[in-house]
Short mmCIF file of C-alpha atoms in Angstrom, two decimals:
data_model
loop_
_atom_site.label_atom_id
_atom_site.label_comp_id
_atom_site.label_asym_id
_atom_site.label_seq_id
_atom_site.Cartn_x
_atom_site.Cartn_y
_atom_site.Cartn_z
CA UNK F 1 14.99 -11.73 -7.84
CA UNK F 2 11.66 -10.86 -7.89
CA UNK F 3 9.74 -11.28 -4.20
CA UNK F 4 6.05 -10.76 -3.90
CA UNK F 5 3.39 -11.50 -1.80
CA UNK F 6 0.49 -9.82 0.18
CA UNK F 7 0.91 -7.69 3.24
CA UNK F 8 -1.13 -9.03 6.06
CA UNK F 9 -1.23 -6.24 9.43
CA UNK F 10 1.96 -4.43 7.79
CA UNK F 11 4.06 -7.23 7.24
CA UNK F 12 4.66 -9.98 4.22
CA UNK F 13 3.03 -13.10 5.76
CA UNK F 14 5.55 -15.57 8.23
CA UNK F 15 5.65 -18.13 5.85
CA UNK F 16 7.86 -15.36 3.69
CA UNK F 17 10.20 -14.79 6.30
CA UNK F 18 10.55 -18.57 6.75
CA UNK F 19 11.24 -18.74 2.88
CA UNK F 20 13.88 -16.22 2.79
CA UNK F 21 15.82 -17.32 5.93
CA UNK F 22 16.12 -20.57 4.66
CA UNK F 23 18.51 -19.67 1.50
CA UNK F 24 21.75 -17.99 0.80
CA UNK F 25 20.63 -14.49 -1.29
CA UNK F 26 24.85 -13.80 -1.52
CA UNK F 27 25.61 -11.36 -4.37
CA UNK F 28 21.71 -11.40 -5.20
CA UNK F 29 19.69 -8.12 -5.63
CA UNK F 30 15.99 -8.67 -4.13
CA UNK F 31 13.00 -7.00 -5.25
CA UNK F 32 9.85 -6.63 -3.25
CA UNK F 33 6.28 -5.97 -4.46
CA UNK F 34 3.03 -6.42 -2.42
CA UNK F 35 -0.63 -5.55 -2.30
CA UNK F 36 -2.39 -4.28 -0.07
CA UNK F 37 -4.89 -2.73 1.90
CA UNK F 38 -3.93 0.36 3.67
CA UNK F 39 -0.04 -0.35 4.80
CA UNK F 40 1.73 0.25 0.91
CA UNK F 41 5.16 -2.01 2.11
CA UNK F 42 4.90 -2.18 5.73
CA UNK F 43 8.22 -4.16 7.23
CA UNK F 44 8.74 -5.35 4.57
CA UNK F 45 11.88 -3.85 3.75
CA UNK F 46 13.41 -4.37 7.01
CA UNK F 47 12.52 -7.82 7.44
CA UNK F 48 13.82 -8.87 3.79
CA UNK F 49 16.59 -6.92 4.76
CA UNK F 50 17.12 -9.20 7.96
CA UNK F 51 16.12 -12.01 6.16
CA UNK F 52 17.52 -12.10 3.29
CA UNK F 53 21.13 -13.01 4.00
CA UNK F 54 23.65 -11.06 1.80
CA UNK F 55 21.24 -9.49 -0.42
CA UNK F 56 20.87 -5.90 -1.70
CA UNK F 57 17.64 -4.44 -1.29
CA UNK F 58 16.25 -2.92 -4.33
CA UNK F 59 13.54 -0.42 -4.31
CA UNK F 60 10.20 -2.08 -3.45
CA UNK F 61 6.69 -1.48 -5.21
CA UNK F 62 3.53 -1.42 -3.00
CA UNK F 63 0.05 -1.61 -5.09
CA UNK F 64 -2.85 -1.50 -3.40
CA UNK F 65 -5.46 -4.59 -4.12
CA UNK F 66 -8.62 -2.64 -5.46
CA UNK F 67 -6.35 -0.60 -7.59
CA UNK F 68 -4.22 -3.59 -8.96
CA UNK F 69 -6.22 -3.50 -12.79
CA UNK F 70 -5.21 0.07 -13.05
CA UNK F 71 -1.52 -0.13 -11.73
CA UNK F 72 0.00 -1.29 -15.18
CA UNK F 73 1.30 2.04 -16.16
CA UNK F 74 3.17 2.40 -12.52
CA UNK F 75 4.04 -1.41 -12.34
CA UNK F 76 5.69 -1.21 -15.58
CA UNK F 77 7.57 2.37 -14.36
CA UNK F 78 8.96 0.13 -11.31
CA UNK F 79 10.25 -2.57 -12.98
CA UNK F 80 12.12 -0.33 -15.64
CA UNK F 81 13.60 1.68 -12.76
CA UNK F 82 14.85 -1.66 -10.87
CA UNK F 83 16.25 -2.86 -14.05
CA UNK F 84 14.14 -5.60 -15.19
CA UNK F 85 12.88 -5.21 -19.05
CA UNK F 86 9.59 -3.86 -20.04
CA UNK F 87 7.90 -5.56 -23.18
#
């Protein structure tokens, strides 16, 4: 399961946390990407990994928000490396 969203002073906004408490991730694999300004992931790794009840982290993707036009190359990198299919 892919899991985005902004970081906002080096954490994914409340509202995510709120979201991901509120549902059973058992046997699920989570994946996190962000943008941002200056804080590449921030918590966001350990609060999914609070969060997120009975999930497995997988490796996260930071990008930051001027340089998202030019991140294809490393976005599409990522999500071959966390498993997800590249066309």
């Amino acid at each position: 399961m892919l899991l985005g969203s902004p970081i906002w002073n080096v954490r994914a906004p409340m509202i995510m946390t709120t979201f991901t408490e509120r549902l059973d991730f058992t046997g699920k694999t989570v994946v996190p990407f962000t943008t941002h300004a200056m804080s590449g992931l921030g918590t966001t790794e350990r609060d999914y990994t609070a969060s997120c009840t009975g999930a497995t982290l997988a490796e996260g993707l930071a990008v930051k928000g001027e340089e998202v036009g030019e991140a294809e190359g490393d976005i599409a990198a990522w999500l071959q490396r966390v498993g997800f299919t590249v066309s």
